[in-house]
Tab-separated table of C-alpha atoms in Angstrom:
chain	number	residue	atom	x	y	z
M	1	GLU	CA	0.000	0.000	0.000
M	2	ALA	CA	1.307	3.441	-0.977
M	3	GLN	CA	1.786	5.503	2.123
M	4	VAL	CA	3.690	8.075	4.115
M	5	THR	CA	4.516	6.831	7.605
M	6	GLN	CA	5.318	9.138	10.491
M	7	ASN	CA	6.497	8.142	13.944
M	8	PRO	CA	5.668	8.757	16.670
M	9	ARG	CA	1.999	9.689	16.317
M	10	TYR	CA	1.947	11.342	19.728
M	11	LEU	CA	4.741	12.612	21.944
M	12	ILE	CA	4.840	14.593	25.164
M	13	THR	CA	8.307	15.722	26.140
M	14	VAL	CA	10.146	18.473	27.966
M	15	THR	CA	11.964	21.588	26.889
M	16	GLY	CA	15.489	20.989	25.624
M	17	LYS	CA	15.319	17.233	25.134
M	18	LYS	CA	16.319	16.462	21.559
M	19	LEU	CA	13.778	14.538	19.545
M	20	THR	CA	13.379	13.173	16.034
M	21	VAL	CA	10.168	12.582	14.128
M	22	THR	CA	10.699	10.042	11.403
M	23	CYS	CA	9.028	10.086	8.007
M	24	SER	CA	9.197	7.378	5.382
M	25	GLN	CA	7.447	6.994	2.030
M	26	ASN	CA	7.264	3.980	-0.256
M	27	MET	CA	6.181	5.712	-3.463
M	28	ASN	CA	9.637	6.618	-4.791
M	29	HIS	CA	8.738	10.302	-4.564
M	30	GLU	CA	11.465	12.889	-5.124
M	31	TYR	CA	9.767	15.656	-3.163
M	32	MET	CA	9.243	15.536	0.594
M	33	SER	CA	8.174	18.228	2.985
M	34	TRP	CA	7.349	18.969	6.610
M	35	TYR	CA	4.446	21.158	7.712
M	36	ARG	CA	3.151	22.269	11.045
M	37	GLN	CA	-0.476	23.041	11.726
M	38	ASP	CA	-1.518	25.495	14.418
M	39	PRO	CA	-4.947	26.936	15.259
M	40	GLY	CA	-5.473	30.248	13.548
M	41	LEU	CA	-2.245	29.929	11.553
M	42	GLY	CA	-3.144	27.043	9.285
M	43	LEU	CA	-0.510	24.785	7.744
M	44	ARG	CA	2.951	26.188	7.243
M	45	GLN	CA	5.916	24.603	5.567
M	46	ILE	CA	8.985	23.997	7.734
M	47	TYR	CA	11.482	22.374	5.351
M	48	TYR	CA	11.348	20.604	2.068
M	49	SER	CA	13.549	18.410	-0.088
M	50	MET	CA	13.508	18.180	-3.865
M	51	ASN	CA	15.649	15.023	-3.867
M	52	VAL	CA	18.360	13.146	-2.000
M	53	GLU	CA	20.886	15.461	-0.337
M	54	VAL	CA	18.867	18.518	-1.413
M	55	THR	CA	16.978	20.330	1.344
M	56	ASP	CA	15.742	23.881	1.736
M	57	LYS	CA	13.980	26.082	4.230
M	58	GLY	CA	10.273	26.651	4.134
M	59	ASP	CA	8.409	29.444	5.874
M	60	VAL	CA	9.101	28.517	9.506
M	61	PRO	CA	12.441	26.646	9.700
M	62	GLU	CA	13.757	28.113	12.981
M	63	GLY	CA	14.415	25.461	15.605
M	64	TYR	CA	14.263	22.540	13.182
M	65	LYS	CA	16.714	20.468	11.174
M	66	VAL	CA	16.187	17.893	8.451
M	67	SER	CA	18.248	15.500	6.408
M	68	ARG	CA	17.647	13.512	3.220
M	69	LYS	CA	20.248	10.792	2.988
M	70	GLU	CA	17.923	8.327	1.302
M	71	LYS	CA	15.061	8.967	-1.040
M	72	ARG	CA	12.445	7.354	1.176
M	73	ASN	CA	13.312	9.005	4.523
M	74	PHE	CA	13.042	12.591	5.660
M	75	PRO	CA	13.389	12.945	9.442
M	76	LEU	CA	12.558	16.139	11.303
M	77	ILE	CA	14.919	16.948	14.168
M	78	LEU	CA	14.219	19.278	17.063
M	79	GLU	CA	17.626	19.789	18.684
M	80	SER	CA	16.345	21.774	21.664
M	81	PRO	CA	12.544	21.756	21.646
M	82	SER	CA	10.656	24.648	23.167
M	83	PRO	CA	6.970	25.032	24.099
M	84	ASN	CA	6.278	27.128	20.987
M	85	GLN	CA	7.006	24.027	18.924
M	86	THR	CA	3.975	22.299	20.378
M	87	SER	CA	1.972	21.562	17.264
M	88	LEU	CA	0.570	19.001	14.854
M	89	TYR	CA	3.248	18.021	12.354
M	90	PHE	CA	2.757	16.509	8.932
M	91	CYS	CA	5.190	14.921	6.554
M	92	ALA	CA	4.192	14.866	2.898
M	93	SER	CA	5.644	13.492	-0.314
M	94	SER	CA	4.980	13.765	-4.022
M	95	LEU	CA	6.486	13.651	-7.442
M	96	SER	CA	8.258	16.913	-8.118
M	97	SER	CA	5.806	18.521	-10.493
M	98	ALA	CA	3.496	21.309	-9.367
M	99	PHE	CA	0.718	19.263	-10.955
M	100	GLN	CA	1.050	16.376	-8.539
M	101	PRO	CA	-0.749	16.121	-5.199
M	102	GLN	CA	1.212	15.777	-2.011
M	103	HIS	CA	0.344	12.746	0.069
M	104	PHE	CA	0.389	13.249	3.802
M	105	GLY	CA	1.309	11.086	6.724
M	106	ASP	CA	-1.195	10.722	9.560
M	107	GLY	CA	0.412	13.491	11.584
M	108	THR	CA	2.415	13.714	14.801
M	109	ARG	CA	1.017	15.565	17.791
M	110	LEU	CA	3.930	17.042	19.742
M	111	SER	CA	3.566	18.617	23.157
M	112	ILE	CA	6.626	20.334	24.597
M	113	LEU	CA	6.259	21.120	28.306
N	1	ALA	CA	-1.710	39.116	0.514
N	2	GLN	CA	-3.516	35.836	0.954
N	3	LYS	CA	-2.736	33.442	-1.840
N	4	ILE	CA	-5.609	31.102	-1.017
N	5	THR	CA	-8.838	32.449	0.405
N	6	GLN	CA	-11.623	30.358	1.821
N	7	THR	CA	-14.341	32.746	2.943
N	8	GLN	CA	-16.575	30.226	4.716
N	9	PRO	CA	-15.203	29.311	8.138
N	10	GLY	CA	-18.116	26.944	8.710
N	11	MET	CA	-20.982	25.467	6.756
N	12	PHE	CA	-23.927	23.202	7.385
N	13	VAL	CA	-25.555	20.907	4.843
N	14	GLN	CA	-28.394	18.433	5.068
N	15	GLU	CA	-27.525	14.809	4.426
N	16	LYS	CA	-27.969	13.809	0.747
N	17	GLU	CA	-27.849	17.418	-0.454
N	18	ALA	CA	-25.052	18.987	-2.475
N	19	VAL	CA	-22.744	21.632	-1.030
N	20	THR	CA	-20.211	24.035	-2.541
N	21	LEU	CA	-17.107	25.116	-0.668
N	22	ASP	CA	-15.554	28.291	-2.004
N	23	CYS	CA	-11.912	28.886	-2.803
N	24	THR	CA	-10.230	31.769	-4.582
N	25	TYR	CA	-6.527	31.995	-5.293
N	26	ASP	CA	-3.967	34.528	-6.312
N	27	THR	CA	-0.955	33.789	-8.484
N	28	SER	CA	0.977	35.337	-11.332
N	29	ASP	CA	2.352	31.950	-12.342
N	30	GLN	CA	0.871	30.367	-15.468
N	31	SER	CA	1.598	26.845	-14.247
N	32	TYR	CA	0.021	25.755	-11.003
N	33	GLY	CA	-2.035	23.027	-9.452
N	34	LEU	CA	-5.059	23.378	-7.206
N	35	PHE	CA	-5.921	20.750	-4.631
N	36	TRP	CA	-8.556	20.008	-2.050
N	37	TYR	CA	-7.845	18.106	1.133
N	38	LYS	CA	-10.153	16.775	3.829
N	39	GLN	CA	-9.146	16.703	7.479
N	40	PRO	CA	-11.517	14.718	9.694
N	41	SER	CA	-11.503	15.154	13.460
N	42	SER	CA	-8.955	12.339	13.718
N	43	GLY	CA	-6.444	14.737	12.158
N	44	GLU	CA	-5.111	13.121	9.000
N	45	MET	CA	-4.977	15.041	5.703
N	46	ILE	CA	-6.715	13.222	2.882
N	47	PHE	CA	-6.216	14.267	-0.731
N	48	LEU	CA	-9.538	14.603	-2.550
N	49	ILE	CA	-9.165	16.182	-5.962
N	50	TYR	CA	-6.779	18.064	-8.215
N	51	GLN	CA	-7.074	20.631	-11.033
N	52	GLY	CA	-4.160	21.754	-13.196
N	53	SER	CA	-3.991	25.291	-14.522
N	54	TYR	CA	-3.993	24.025	-18.098
N	55	ASP	CA	-6.874	21.621	-17.657
N	56	GLU	CA	-9.892	22.722	-19.654
N	57	GLN	CA	-12.319	20.291	-18.099
N	58	ASN	CA	-13.394	20.454	-14.479
N	59	ALA	CA	-11.970	17.628	-12.394
N	60	THR	CA	-14.264	15.008	-10.898
N	61	GLU	CA	-13.573	12.214	-8.425
N	62	GLY	CA	-16.632	10.282	-7.403
N	63	ARG	CA	-18.898	12.614	-5.421
N	64	TYR	CA	-16.325	15.414	-5.576
N	65	SER	CA	-16.040	17.862	-8.417
N	66	LEU	CA	-14.037	21.019	-8.795
N	67	ASN	CA	-15.667	24.043	-10.370
N	68	PHE	CA	-12.635	25.717	-11.944
N	69	GLN	CA	-13.086	29.260	-13.227
N	70	LYS	CA	-9.624	30.372	-14.258
N	71	ALA	CA	-10.477	33.957	-15.198
N	72	ARG	CA	-12.082	34.488	-11.802
N	73	LYS	CA	-9.298	32.543	-10.073
N	74	SER	CA	-11.727	30.341	-8.257
N	75	ALA	CA	-11.643	26.607	-7.597
N	76	ASN	CA	-14.739	25.657	-5.675
N	77	LEU	CA	-15.276	22.142	-4.377
N	78	VAL	CA	-18.695	20.610	-4.924
N	79	ILE	CA	-19.690	17.599	-2.848
N	80	SER	CA	-22.787	15.865	-4.143
N	81	ALA	CA	-25.122	13.717	-2.042
N	82	SER	CA	-23.506	14.657	1.282
N	83	GLN	CA	-22.951	11.914	3.826
N	84	LEU	CA	-22.459	12.122	7.583
N	85	GLY	CA	-18.866	11.024	7.065
N	86	ASP	CA	-18.225	14.166	5.027
N	87	SER	CA	-18.240	16.240	8.222
N	88	ALA	CA	-14.668	17.555	8.433
N	89	MET	CA	-12.391	20.495	7.719
N	90	TYR	CA	-11.740	21.087	4.040
N	91	PHE	CA	-8.662	22.841	2.783
N	92	CYS	CA	-8.020	24.354	-0.600
N	93	ALA	CA	-4.336	24.458	-1.574
N	94	MET	CA	-2.120	25.525	-4.468
N	95	ARG	CA	1.280	24.536	-5.801
N	96	GLU	CA	3.008	27.025	-8.073
N	97	TYR	CA	5.540	25.803	-10.605
N	98	ASN	CA	8.059	28.499	-9.681
N	99	GLN	CA	7.808	28.160	-5.911
N	100	GLY	CA	9.732	24.987	-5.173
N	101	GLY	CA	6.733	22.742	-4.881
N	102	LYS	CA	5.343	24.220	-1.667
N	103	LEU	CA	1.677	23.704	-0.961
N	104	ILE	CA	-0.008	26.913	0.115
N	105	PHE	CA	-3.145	26.300	2.119
N	106	GLY	CA	-6.271	28.293	2.780
N	107	GLN	CA	-7.615	28.618	6.293
N	108	GLY	CA	-10.148	25.883	5.779
N	109	THR	CA	-13.916	25.434	5.896
N	110	GLU	CA	-15.512	23.295	8.568
N	111	LEU	CA	-18.368	21.329	7.046
N	112	SER	CA	-21.059	19.785	9.213
N	113	VAL	CA	-23.521	17.358	7.652
N	114	LYS	CA	-26.850	17.158	9.431
N	115	PRO	CA	-28.930	13.944	9.449
């Protein structure tokens, strides 16, 4: 089954404790992206990757890191999480064209205390 | 300026009736894609339907159709024969060819289907 898999689905942690949210897709998509969704602010792009070893900042990259060492994986790293990073996070993937839909993972609810 | 505007924060529809969710967009790019996503209360984002800027026919996917009016820059979603399971948030989104593939989302419309 074609899918984007995020882990964990839920996480409660404390300020400053490094964490990684994994994202994997099995559709051989070149493009992968991370979004965060917050009430009143909608969905905003954090980072994206056009292909292996190619990553770039989205609209809200501060406090996050990513890597794309393999085509299928695109982890999101919070080196020193803070409460303002409490949010619902989505990983998405697609073929590179603007005419292709992005397929989303089920989301990760992060709470930083 | 807002690139995607959804003017209806919330809507109600009677079960089995049709409903139209509005979406207008703003772009100077000639090549772009328009998408609708559904987000149920469980939180996942489900892709519903797509319309390319060069497509002359309106897209349809089952009970979903997209009323694409390029000159007016509108891409309204029409859901026919509403079902209780259609109750969710609906997001209109756009990808522009020259913008690195980013999806730009509207603020969403919360649809409630009444029995």
